[in-house]
Every structure is written in C-alpha cells, then in structure tokens.
XYZ file of N, CA and C in Angstrom:
768
model
N -7.697 -3.042 11.396
C -7.323 -4.542 11.522
C -7.351 -4.870 12.877
N -7.602 -6.115 13.220
C -7.708 -6.610 14.390
C -6.439 -6.709 15.257
N -6.369 -6.530 16.633
C -4.987 -6.094 17.550
C -3.818 -7.252 17.094
N -4.617 -8.724 16.934
C -3.573 -9.535 16.665
C -3.043 -9.465 15.385
N -3.723 -9.170 14.722
C -3.276 -9.201 13.289
C -1.762 -7.977 13.094
N -2.014 -6.689 14.168
C -0.689 -6.226 14.277
C 0.274 -6.663 15.125
N 0.275 -7.247 15.975
C 1.083 -8.332 16.713
C 1.711 -9.438 15.751
N 1.085 -9.988 14.645
C 1.592 -11.249 13.980
C 2.529 -10.277 13.021
N 2.067 -9.096 12.247
C 2.531 -8.081 11.501
C 4.302 -7.831 12.443
N 4.251 -7.269 13.544
C 5.231 -7.203 13.942
C 6.271 -7.876 14.164
N 5.603 -9.197 14.518
C 6.792 -10.485 14.864
C 7.145 -11.176 13.607
N 6.755 -10.703 12.477
C 6.727 -11.492 10.946
C 7.653 -10.817 9.765
N 6.954 -8.936 10.010
C 7.159 -8.431 8.632
C 8.972 -8.079 8.268
N 9.495 -8.648 9.300
C 11.516 -8.450 8.526
C 11.231 -9.967 7.934
N 10.985 -10.405 7.874
C 11.021 -11.754 7.322
C 9.967 -12.601 6.496
N 8.933 -11.996 6.698
C 7.702 -12.746 5.728
C 8.236 -12.856 4.708
N 7.808 -13.595 3.498
C 7.854 -13.209 2.011
C 6.935 -12.151 1.440
N 5.729 -12.020 2.407
C 4.887 -10.861 1.353
C 5.795 -9.535 1.807
N 5.950 -9.192 2.913
C 6.558 -7.977 3.517
C 7.529 -8.090 2.600
N 8.951 -8.814 2.661
C 9.911 -8.562 1.868
C 9.639 -8.410 0.650
N 8.940 -9.124 0.045
C 8.725 -8.694 -1.673
C 8.086 -7.457 -2.001
N 7.256 -6.957 -1.077
C 6.755 -5.849 -1.456
C 7.532 -4.724 -1.021
N 8.212 -4.696 0.051
C 9.589 -3.771 0.092
C 10.387 -3.535 -0.955
N 10.975 -4.949 -1.297
C 11.663 -4.888 -2.645
C 11.316 -4.198 -3.338
N 9.725 -4.429 -4.294
C 9.292 -3.647 -5.109
C 9.275 -2.503 -4.948
N 8.935 -1.972 -3.752
C 8.595 -0.479 -3.611
C 9.686 -0.036 -3.134
N 10.981 -0.279 -2.872
C 12.409 0.238 -3.028
C 12.852 0.204 -4.701
N 12.422 -0.623 -5.565
C 12.857 -0.467 -6.440
C 12.215 0.738 -7.305
N 10.935 0.433 -6.923
C 9.913 1.822 -7.799
C 10.379 2.636 -7.397
N 10.813 3.643 -6.195
C 10.754 4.789 -5.229
C 12.191 5.274 -6.537
N 13.081 3.977 -6.528
C 14.849 4.323 -7.056
C 14.356 5.076 -8.061
N 13.394 4.616 -8.780
C 13.322 5.119 -10.165
C 12.637 6.004 -10.383
N 12.206 6.975 -8.978
C 10.915 8.217 -9.184
C 12.104 9.611 -9.683
N 13.532 9.402 -9.515
C 14.089 10.899 -9.646
C 13.811 11.987 -8.495
N 13.764 11.466 -7.172
C 13.003 12.030 -6.252
C 14.223 13.117 -5.729
N 14.286 14.017 -5.244
C 15.119 15.186 -5.023
C 15.979 14.769 -3.476
N 16.983 14.984 -3.890
C 18.360 14.443 -2.806
C 17.499 15.235 -1.328
N 17.448 14.293 -0.363
C 16.612 14.129 1.053
C 15.568 14.310 0.651
N 15.076 13.984 0.462
C 13.242 14.097 -0.060
C 12.342 14.179 1.434
N 11.148 14.753 1.468
C 10.655 14.555 2.632
C 9.458 13.518 1.633
N 9.405 12.594 2.968
C 8.841 11.390 2.774
C 7.683 11.433 3.587
N 6.212 10.799 3.480
C 5.284 10.677 4.193
C 4.655 9.025 4.147
N 4.685 8.406 5.110
C 4.048 7.274 5.293
C 2.776 7.134 5.774
N 1.559 6.808 5.369
C 0.509 7.243 6.072
C 0.078 5.127 6.378
N -0.323 4.975 7.392
C -0.519 3.977 7.683
C 0.830 2.733 7.663
N 1.159 2.982 8.657
C 2.805 2.621 8.413
C 2.807 1.777 9.365
N 1.902 1.036 10.486
C 1.333 -0.114 10.761
C 2.582 -0.040 11.930
N 3.514 -1.091 11.927
C 4.225 -1.785 13.041
C 5.943 -0.787 12.561
N 6.005 -0.502 11.610
C 7.531 0.464 11.377
C 8.289 -0.647 10.457
N 7.775 -1.818 9.749
C 8.597 -2.401 9.128
C 9.406 -1.713 7.600
N 8.370 -0.965 6.949
C 9.306 0.154 5.957
C 9.653 1.565 6.233
N 9.946 1.702 7.358
C 10.778 2.778 7.715
C 11.983 3.116 7.015
N 12.773 1.843 7.207
C 14.235 1.666 7.534
C 14.646 1.383 5.904
N 13.569 1.121 5.115
C 13.502 1.070 3.416
C 13.492 2.780 2.878
N 12.739 3.319 3.468
C 12.127 4.226 3.428
C 13.083 5.772 3.474
N 14.121 5.664 4.798
C 14.932 6.153 4.809
C 16.241 6.300 4.074
N 16.348 5.312 3.043
C 17.264 5.530 2.352
C 17.288 6.759 1.128
N 16.003 7.238 1.129
C 15.645 8.595 0.195
C 15.207 9.601 0.753
N 15.272 9.556 2.284
C 15.038 10.849 2.894
C 14.395 10.914 4.391
N 13.834 12.123 4.922
C 13.342 12.226 5.805
C 11.964 11.933 5.676
N 11.460 10.754 6.586
C 10.342 9.812 6.951
C 9.769 10.716 8.329
N 8.490 10.598 7.518
C 7.241 11.442 8.359
C 6.544 9.916 8.725
N 6.075 9.250 9.625
C 4.816 8.091 9.939
C 3.954 8.391 10.379
N 2.631 8.202 10.066
C 1.550 7.993 10.332
C 0.577 6.780 10.929
N 0.456 6.279 11.717
C -0.334 5.229 11.962
C -1.667 5.644 12.598
N -3.139 5.089 12.303
C -4.077 5.438 13.263
C -4.506 4.714 14.712
N -3.611 3.461 14.502
C -3.908 2.356 15.757
C -2.282 2.264 16.976
N -2.913 2.395 18.268
C -2.169 2.926 19.220
C -1.179 1.998 19.510
N -1.667 0.466 19.388
C -1.035 -0.517 19.595
C 0.116 -0.698 18.605
N -0.359 -0.246 17.145
C 0.805 -0.566 16.672
C 2.148 0.734 16.327
N 1.575 1.955 16.994
C 2.223 2.868 17.102
C 3.159 2.656 18.143
N 2.848 2.071 19.362
C 3.573 1.794 20.512
C 4.752 0.870 19.947
N 3.899 -0.536 19.596
C 5.288 -1.198 18.796
C 6.196 -0.485 17.828
N 5.731 -0.130 16.970
C 6.470 0.296 15.916
C 7.598 1.845 16.985
N 7.235 2.162 17.576
C 8.287 2.840 18.593
C 9.232 2.234 19.128
N 8.806 0.484 19.766
C 9.771 0.040 20.591
C 10.875 -0.652 19.143
N 10.073 -0.907 18.123
C 11.189 -1.923 17.280
C 12.010 -0.396 16.175
N 11.268 1.030 16.327
C 12.373 2.076 15.197
C 13.501 2.638 16.428
N 12.460 2.918 17.865
C 13.205 4.011 18.047
C 12.809 5.877 17.948
N 11.975 5.569 17.080
C 11.063 6.945 16.475
C 10.064 7.019 17.074
N 9.148 8.173 17.448
C 7.902 8.322 16.977
C 6.863 8.170 15.324
N 5.757 7.677 15.868
C 5.040 7.503 14.990
C 4.037 8.815 15.180
N 3.190 9.280 14.436
C 1.861 9.934 14.689
C 0.602 9.698 14.611
N -0.043 9.896 15.840
C -1.530 9.373 15.560
C -2.395 10.142 14.006
N -2.943 9.819 13.665
C -3.725 9.979 12.886
C -4.788 9.081 11.681
N -5.402 9.698 10.714
C -6.568 9.126 9.600
C -6.672 9.605 8.548
N -7.000 8.902 8.065
C -7.782 9.196 6.546
C -9.351 9.076 6.653
N -9.932 10.520 6.157
C -9.338 11.446 4.542
C -9.474 12.482 6.018
N -9.646 12.787 6.802
C -9.884 14.430 7.896
C -8.947 14.418 9.099
N -8.202 13.399 9.244
C -7.675 13.386 10.271
C -5.907 13.165 10.220
N -5.020 13.939 9.424
C -3.875 13.934 9.170
C -3.129 14.896 9.920
N -2.037 14.505 10.697
C -1.700 15.604 11.429
C -0.086 16.240 10.591
N -0.110 16.656 9.552
C 0.514 17.110 8.766
C 0.436 18.239 8.138
N 1.443 19.114 7.717
C 1.154 20.159 7.043
C 1.183 20.456 5.392
N 0.101 21.054 4.978
C -0.349 20.628 3.386
C 0.856 21.047 2.518
N 1.106 20.584 1.133
C 2.273 20.845 0.412
C 3.607 20.906 1.220
N 3.773 19.374 2.028
C 4.955 19.355 2.536
C 6.140 18.210 2.145
N 5.276 17.202 1.436
C 6.102 16.085 0.900
C 6.172 15.923 -0.719
N 7.652 15.235 -0.431
C 8.098 15.115 -2.241
C 7.320 13.530 -2.772
N 6.882 12.960 -1.673
C 6.320 11.153 -1.968
C 5.933 10.713 -0.558
N 4.473 10.439 -0.985
C 3.470 9.784 -0.038
C 3.010 8.198 -0.255
N 3.544 7.303 0.893
C 3.207 6.000 0.418
C 2.275 5.596 1.489
N 1.120 4.500 0.464
C 0.226 3.763 1.254
C 0.678 2.550 1.083
N 1.100 1.542 1.591
C 1.421 0.206 1.447
C 0.244 -0.575 1.606
N -0.905 -1.093 1.073
C -2.076 -1.878 1.565
C -2.766 -1.110 2.579
N -3.115 0.235 2.448
C -3.960 0.835 3.157
C -5.461 1.330 2.622
N -5.264 1.959 1.337
C -6.917 2.812 1.163
C -7.747 1.625 1.271
N -7.957 -0.089 1.010
C -8.531 -0.808 0.870
C -9.182 -0.734 2.465
N -8.823 -0.355 3.457
C -9.075 0.056 4.838
C -10.177 1.134 4.912
N -9.838 1.945 4.249
C -11.001 3.295 4.206
C -12.072 3.278 4.049
N -13.096 4.054 4.222
C -14.468 3.677 3.903
C -14.343 4.972 2.667
N -13.744 6.037 2.956
C -13.740 7.144 2.025
C -12.814 7.528 1.345
N -12.658 6.224 0.031
C -10.853 6.291 -0.673
C -10.885 7.201 -1.497
N -12.053 7.833 -2.451
C -11.757 9.350 -2.613
C -11.091 10.015 -2.448
N -11.976 10.582 -1.310
C -11.736 11.671 -0.510
C -10.474 11.555 0.393
N -9.520 10.722 0.508
C -8.629 10.297 1.102
C -7.336 10.405 0.122
N -7.809 10.310 -1.136
C -6.745 10.602 -2.075
C -6.558 12.379 -2.193
N -8.212 12.448 -2.279
C -7.535 14.374 -1.927
C -7.292 14.757 -1.119
N -7.199 14.002 -0.347
C -6.742 14.939 1.026
C -5.454 14.663 0.932
N -5.033 13.631 0.730
C -3.375 13.374 -0.131
C -2.410 14.025 -0.775
N -3.267 14.568 -1.961
C -3.276 15.394 -3.215
C -2.337 16.740 -2.640
N -3.425 17.672 -1.377
C -3.167 18.746 -0.867
C -1.671 18.733 0.470
N -1.611 17.404 0.752
C -0.145 17.062 1.397
C 1.231 17.263 0.199
N 1.039 17.331 -1.081
C 2.253 16.811 -1.716
C 2.949 18.233 -2.338
N 4.502 18.800 -2.290
C 5.011 19.498 -2.856
C 4.255 19.473 -4.631
N 4.760 20.449 -5.115
C 4.943 20.740 -6.672
C 5.544 19.709 -7.087
N 5.321 18.650 -7.920
C 5.885 17.499 -8.807
C 6.246 16.322 -7.706
N 5.114 16.351 -6.586
C 5.302 15.401 -5.477
C 4.353 14.173 -6.304
N 4.909 12.908 -5.923
C 4.582 11.700 -6.129
C 3.713 10.982 -5.346
N 2.878 9.852 -5.417
C 2.304 8.957 -4.546
C 2.733 7.347 -5.018
N 2.931 6.548 -4.529
C 3.324 5.545 -4.575
C 2.208 4.267 -3.426
N 1.176 3.817 -3.768
C 0.278 2.888 -3.407
C 0.243 1.610 -3.746
N -0.043 0.370 -3.005
C -0.493 -0.916 -3.275
C -1.840 -0.883 -2.412
N -2.704 -1.668 -3.421
C -3.825 -2.238 -2.708
C -4.292 -4.234 -3.034
N -4.585 -4.809 -2.627
C -5.347 -6.156 -3.046
C -6.133 -5.508 -4.065
N -6.009 -6.785 -5.444
C -7.251 -6.952 -6.509
C -7.941 -7.962 -6.161
N -8.921 -7.668 -7.313
C -9.915 -8.685 -7.629
C -10.912 -8.979 -6.391
N -11.908 -8.329 -6.410
C -12.843 -8.042 -5.343
C -13.593 -9.658 -5.203
N -13.188 -10.672 -6.919
C -13.642 -12.184 -6.783
C -12.835 -12.751 -5.820
N -11.669 -12.320 -5.120
C -10.702 -13.163 -4.309
C -11.154 -12.921 -2.726
N -12.349 -11.799 -2.939
C -12.779 -11.492 -1.446
C -12.854 -13.083 -0.589
N -12.374 -12.954 0.763
C -12.524 -14.165 1.934
C -12.337 -13.674 3.367
N -12.355 -14.414 4.029
C -12.342 -14.354 5.464
C -10.716 -13.630 5.801
N -9.919 -13.883 4.912
C -8.511 -12.958 4.652
C -9.140 -11.419 4.920
N -9.740 -11.024 4.078
C -10.205 -9.655 3.931
C -10.875 -9.221 4.943
N -11.870 -10.058 5.373
C -12.751 -10.130 6.626
C -12.029 -9.715 7.877
N -11.106 -10.563 8.084
C -10.280 -10.396 9.218
C -9.223 -9.336 9.516
N -9.280 -8.773 7.987
C -8.050 -7.646 7.594
C -8.827 -6.245 7.895
N -10.254 -6.256 8.156
C -10.930 -5.077 7.818
C -11.113 -4.646 6.623
N -10.962 -5.006 5.781
C -11.209 -4.143 4.075
C -12.276 -3.969 3.758
N -12.381 -2.821 3.281
C -13.852 -2.394 2.725
C -13.757 -3.005 1.348
N -13.073 -3.466 0.813
C -13.048 -3.424 -0.739
C -11.332 -4.315 -1.286
N -11.566 -4.667 -2.306
C -10.392 -4.994 -2.999
C -10.716 -4.293 -4.743
N -9.617 -4.029 -5.273
C -9.648 -3.075 -5.986
C -9.197 -3.894 -7.770
N -10.903 -3.629 -8.550
C -10.038 -3.739 -10.150
C -8.756 -2.903 -10.608
N -8.580 -2.984 -11.458
C -7.572 -1.780 -12.048
C -8.290 -0.468 -12.295
N -9.451 -0.937 -13.338
C -10.199 0.276 -13.648
C -10.612 1.032 -12.721
N -11.633 0.186 -11.659
C -12.065 1.048 -10.235
C -10.478 1.622 -9.991
N -9.460 0.950 -9.569
C -8.374 1.804 -8.796
C -7.932 3.247 -9.830
N -7.900 2.949 -10.981
C -7.642 4.042 -11.878
C -8.851 5.435 -11.978
N -9.654 5.068 -11.725
C -10.879 5.848 -12.196
C -10.743 6.620 -10.501
N -10.291 5.953 -9.729
C -10.412 6.813 -7.845
C -9.042 7.974 -8.041
N -8.081 7.777 -8.563
C -7.409 7.905 -8.829
C -7.194 9.535 -9.586
N -8.037 8.795 -10.757
C -7.887 10.040 -11.489
C -9.148 11.100 -11.211
N -10.269 10.710 -10.320
C -11.026 11.196 -10.123
C -10.647 12.512 -8.832
N -9.936 11.883 -8.379
C -9.210 12.926 -7.089
C -8.142 13.622 -7.764
N -7.888 14.335 -9.018
C -7.326 14.886 -9.438
C -6.006 14.400 -9.970
N -5.397 13.323 -10.189
C -4.365 12.835 -10.568
C -3.813 12.575 -12.025
N -2.714 12.654 -12.180
C -2.454 11.989 -13.377
C -1.671 10.658 -13.258
N -2.082 9.134 -13.276
C -1.256 8.120 -13.426
C -0.200 7.845 -14.027
N 0.493 7.495 -13.662
C 1.905 7.442 -14.172
C 2.523 5.752 -14.147
N 2.065 5.068 -13.061
C 2.035 3.592 -13.370
C 0.891 2.603 -13.001
N 0.398 1.713 -13.326
C -0.345 1.253 -12.693
C -0.438 -0.438 -13.160
N -0.139 -1.163 -12.271
C 0.039 -2.286 -12.866
C -0.005 -3.548 -11.783
N -0.242 -4.749 -11.979
C -0.517 -5.764 -11.242
C 0.960 -6.341 -10.401
N 0.876 -7.017 -9.536
C 2.142 -7.109 -8.856
C 1.723 -8.818 -8.348
N 2.504 -9.521 -7.604
C 2.662 -10.925 -6.995
C 2.134 -11.572 -8.094
N 2.776 -11.446 -9.623
C 2.485 -12.418 -10.637
C 2.342 -14.070 -10.337
N 3.886 -14.011 -9.670
C 4.164 -15.510 -9.854
C 3.303 -16.362 -8.892
N 3.311 -15.898 -7.866
C 2.312 -16.718 -6.652
C 0.723 -16.623 -6.711
N 0.226 -15.707 -7.796
C -1.307 -15.601 -8.586
C -2.112 -16.867 -8.261
N -1.814 -17.852 -8.995
C -2.249 -19.235 -8.814
C -2.406 -19.886 -7.149
N -1.333 -19.845 -6.563
C -1.268 -20.293 -5.166
C -2.204 -19.092 -4.705
N -1.966 -18.007 -4.772
C -2.806 -17.112 -3.524
C -4.118 -17.354 -3.801
N -4.584 -17.565 -5.240
C -6.241 -17.547 -5.807
C -6.511 -18.979 -5.007
N -6.277 -19.663 -5.492
C -6.883 -20.831 -4.739
C -6.907 -20.936 -3.422
N -5.803 -20.191 -2.962
C -5.991 -20.366 -0.980
C -7.074 -19.151 -0.522
N -7.645 -18.401 -1.344
C -8.398 -17.748 -1.318
C -9.993 -18.084 -1.495
N -9.778 -18.848 -3.055
C -11.446 -19.607 -2.697
C -11.624 -20.360 -1.636
N -10.301 -21.366 -1.123
C -10.110 -22.386 -0.207
C -10.915 -21.902 0.876
N -10.203 -20.996 1.482
C -11.099 -20.054 2.536
C -12.658 -20.010 2.491
N -12.736 -19.502 1.606
C -14.408 -19.475 1.603
C -15.323 -21.094 1.600
N -14.639 -22.082 1.224
C -15.325 -23.024 1.663
C -15.180 -23.963 2.675
N -14.100 -23.477 3.775
C -13.818 -23.913 4.734
C -14.775 -23.354 5.845
N -15.042 -24.152 7.101
C -15.822 -23.833 7.996
C -14.914 -22.816 9.284
N -13.602 -22.709 8.902
C -13.134 -22.071 10.301
C -13.478 -20.798 9.659
N -13.053 -19.875 10.975
C -13.050 -18.494 10.678
C -12.076 -17.904 10.351
N -10.932 -18.727 10.526
C -9.690 -18.056 10.197
C -8.877 -18.324 8.679
N -8.454 -17.062 8.618
C -8.061 -17.262 7.113
C -6.451 -18.250 6.849
N -6.688 -18.320 5.540
C -5.032 -19.243 5.120
C -3.952 -18.523 5.075
N -2.835 -18.539 5.218
C -1.572 -17.769 4.803
C -1.076 -16.652 5.897
N -1.756 -16.516 6.805
C -1.255 -15.440 8.035
C 0.078 -15.941 8.417
N 0.341 -16.870 8.434
C 1.457 -17.662 9.792
C 2.498 -17.722 8.715
N 3.692 -17.686 9.438
C 5.288 -17.841 8.920
C 4.760 -19.166 8.329
N 5.758 -19.397 6.394
C 5.563 -20.558 6.297
C 7.121 -21.139 6.513
N 7.123 -22.306 6.483
C 8.524 -23.370 6.614
C 9.577 -22.459 6.284
N 10.634 -22.421 6.580
C 11.876 -21.560 5.789
C 12.581 -21.492 4.512
N 12.354 -22.867 4.313
C 12.560 -23.138 2.491
C 11.617 -22.696 1.905
N 10.256 -22.798 2.532
C 8.989 -22.264 1.357
C 9.273 -20.879 1.613
N 9.346 -20.176 2.348
C 9.628 -18.990 2.722
C 10.475 -18.246 1.716
N 11.963 -18.730 1.356
C 12.549 -18.476 1.015
C 11.888 -18.239 -0.320
N 11.330 -19.674 -0.817
C 11.402 -19.660 -2.067
C 10.103 -18.771 -2.471
N 9.163 -17.937 -1.746
C 8.493 -17.274 -2.295
C 9.129 -15.558 -2.444
N 9.926 -15.652 -1.364
C 10.161 -14.427 -1.325
C 10.862 -14.152 -2.391
N 11.957 -15.040 -2.830
C 12.300 -15.030 -3.968
C 11.789 -14.546 -5.172
N 10.764 -15.356 -5.299
C 9.876 -15.224 -6.473
C 9.208 -13.823 -6.545
N 8.419 -13.445 -5.215
C 7.844 -11.978 -5.427
C 8.840 -11.040 -5.461
N 10.097 -11.196 -4.602
C 10.903 -9.834 -5.279
C 11.663 -10.016 -6.278
N 11.273 -10.887 -7.066
C 12.018 -10.752 -8.768
C 11.436 -10.121 -9.283
N 10.095 -9.593 -8.834
C 9.317 -8.542 -9.695
C 9.827 -7.100 -9.409
N 10.923 -6.601 -8.668
C 11.761 -5.785 -8.583
C 12.142 -5.349 -9.602
N 12.633 -6.356 -10.328
C 13.674 -6.113 -11.584
C 12.844 -5.539 -12.479
N 11.098 -5.986 -12.800
C 10.381 -5.715 -13.801
C 9.653 -4.607 -13.670
N 9.067 -4.426 -12.753
C 7.944 -2.998 -11.938
C 8.673 -1.657 -12.185
N 10.381 -1.455 -12.448
C 10.287 0.127 -12.443
C 10.091 0.472 -13.878
N 10.094 -0.612 -14.282
C 9.950 -0.091 -16.183
C 9.141 -0.928 -16.982
N 8.262 -1.369 -16.115
C 7.528 -2.329 -16.961
C 6.118 -2.462 -16.609
N 5.453 -3.479 -16.817
C 3.974 -3.769 -16.006
C 3.741 -5.600 -15.965
N 2.862 -5.672 -15.301
C 2.492 -7.522 -14.993
C 0.739 -7.485 -15.256
N 0.666 -7.973 -16.201
C -0.504 -8.210 -16.533
C -1.469 -9.112 -15.967
N -1.241 -9.287 -14.772
C -2.213 -10.289 -13.985
C -1.259 -10.065 -12.359
N -2.038 -10.386 -11.194
C -1.325 -10.217 -10.117
C -2.406 -10.392 -8.662
N -2.141 -10.708 -7.673
C -2.612 -10.917 -6.232
C -2.789 -9.445 -5.940
N -2.145 -8.293 -5.898
C -2.028 -6.695 -5.574
C -1.928 -5.804 -6.816
N -2.208 -4.712 -6.492
C -2.116 -3.734 -7.213
C -1.029 -2.643 -6.880
N -0.462 -2.174 -7.931
C 0.663 -0.913 -7.587
C 0.740 0.053 -8.507
N 0.389 1.539 -7.942
C -0.423 2.419 -8.749
C 1.087 3.645 -8.393
N 1.560 4.384 -9.090
C 2.513 5.965 -9.058
C 1.680 6.690 -9.796
N 1.282 7.950 -8.987
C 0.580 8.514 -9.505
C 1.251 10.293 -8.933
N 0.881 11.550 -9.628
C 1.142 12.872 -9.312
C 0.156 13.727 -10.135
N 0.495 14.679 -9.784
C -0.434 15.925 -10.887
C 0.798 17.085 -10.878
N 0.399 17.925 -11.361
C 1.300 19.073 -12.202
C 0.199 20.097 -12.421
N 0.885 21.378 -12.692
C -0.238 22.795 -13.013
C -0.661 22.252 -14.206
N -0.133 21.847 -15.282
C -0.662 21.852 -16.776
C -1.991 20.980 -16.858
N -1.600 19.758 -15.643
C -2.483 18.492 -15.832
C -3.876 19.404 -14.772
N -3.731 20.174 -13.988
C -4.900 20.834 -13.388
C -5.422 21.665 -14.229
N -4.579 22.665 -15.149
C -5.696 23.282 -15.930
C -6.324 22.580 -16.907
N -5.903 21.460 -17.613
C -6.376 20.685 -18.480
C -7.457 19.709 -17.927
N -7.604 19.517 -16.637
C -8.769 18.587 -15.892
C -9.854 20.235 -15.368
N -9.474 20.937 -15.350
C -10.283 22.279 -15.035
C -10.930 22.741 -16.675
N -10.306 22.794 -17.324
C -10.912 23.020 -18.758
C -11.840 21.945 -18.971
N -11.578 21.038 -18.960
C -12.612 19.521 -19.157
C -13.881 19.606 -18.371
N -13.818 20.316 -17.216
C -14.700 20.407 -16.004
C -15.782 21.311 -17.237
N -15.484 22.779 -17.227
C -16.124 23.652 -17.528
C -16.807 23.446 -19.327
N -15.662 22.569 -19.524
C -16.807 22.218 -20.876
C -17.458 21.549 -21.184
N -17.935 20.212 -20.139
C -18.923 19.364 -20.118
C -20.189 20.343 -20.003
C-alpha cells in the first residue's frame, strides 16, 4: 500500500466503520472455531496493529508485517514487536506452530496467492485453521484498488479454487458487508467515472453516518458464525486441513 494509506489506517482503524465491522465479524467467527485454550495465533499483514487486541482474547499472537512504517506505527500503538516478513517465501516463523492464522484483506496484495496459501498451510499445527477476508467482485475494480496496490478482487469460485488447490478443505465461504453492498458498488463505479486520482470512501465519515454504517456492518457478526450471505463487498473464508483430507487428495491425484 501507499505510505499515506498506512497513516490513514493508523488514524482511523479504531473507529472507522469498515475496520470495526470487520473486527466484529472476525471475532465472532473465531469465537466459534473451538480453538484450544491459549491458542497460538499468527496474523499475517498485521498493518498498524488494529486487530491485535481482538486476537489476544483467544491466545498468544505473533504479528508479521512487511512494511517498515506500519511496523513502527504498530509498535508505538501496541507496545509490542511486529516481525518483518512477507509471503510466500519470507515468513520468519517456525513450521507447524499455529492453531490459527489470520489474513484480513492481505491475499489480494500478493502476486503468488496460491503459493502463499501453501506456505501458510505448513505453518499450521494439526487441526489448525485459517481465517481470511478479501475484496470481492473484479467488476468492482476501481481507483480504490489501485491506490491500495491490490493485485485482484476475488470471485467466490476463484477463492474457493485457490484454497482447495493449496490443499485445504473449505469450512466456510461467505460474502460479507451485504447491507452496504449497493452503496459500495455505486461508489466504486463512480470512481471509474471521476477524473480524480483519489478514491472515494477513504476518509472518516461524519460521526452519525459512521455509527450507522458500523452498526449495519457489525450486525453481520450475529449471522456469519452459523450461516452465510449471498452477496457483499468482501469474502470471508474459514478453512483447514487434516490427515484424512490429505490422504484423499493424494489418492485423487494418483487416480487422475
């Protein structure tokens, strides 16, 4: 991302409706995973540290971030160290060490997304899970994506294919941010028509609007642990692997 995007993130992620809603959904989904007590958790692409407090409810968190400015800001905000690293081949962690790996709007920044998922698979303990979010619908591509250095937006089928090809079994795959989907879609399409190089929707909205949008987005935290949504601005996936699934996958390859 641009350096200014990290500064905006640090200034707004505690209150902005998007970050707050995404955290509320992630917290509710993770709470339903049945993680072991004091789980070992890895957040990849931890940015400026806005998710750390939420994740620490569930165990010991290791945070990895590629950008040096983001790590410095995160260290100032949280008082803890963030490791330098990047996907797919620059992760400073021990294999088979984590009960949960989280990537919140990270995979779309990585050129080698399938190789990155394979790398993450090697980091999981037996029975470990991955929770990730990505932006949905390539037709929503706009200046917003360009400014954030996205490589792609994902369709449901593309994300499912990438996950399964990397050797996982999908446990949940749902759209998120459904209530605000029409507004977001119009904003992204408007970005295409405007001559400005600045994407809409990056600044903090006025407080009443921000509060209303946060309530709408966060309300999905009561739905997504047990059900899915048929449309939305983003995709949420929960997936893992086990020995039986590995054997079945190997058998299918040998039979092909």
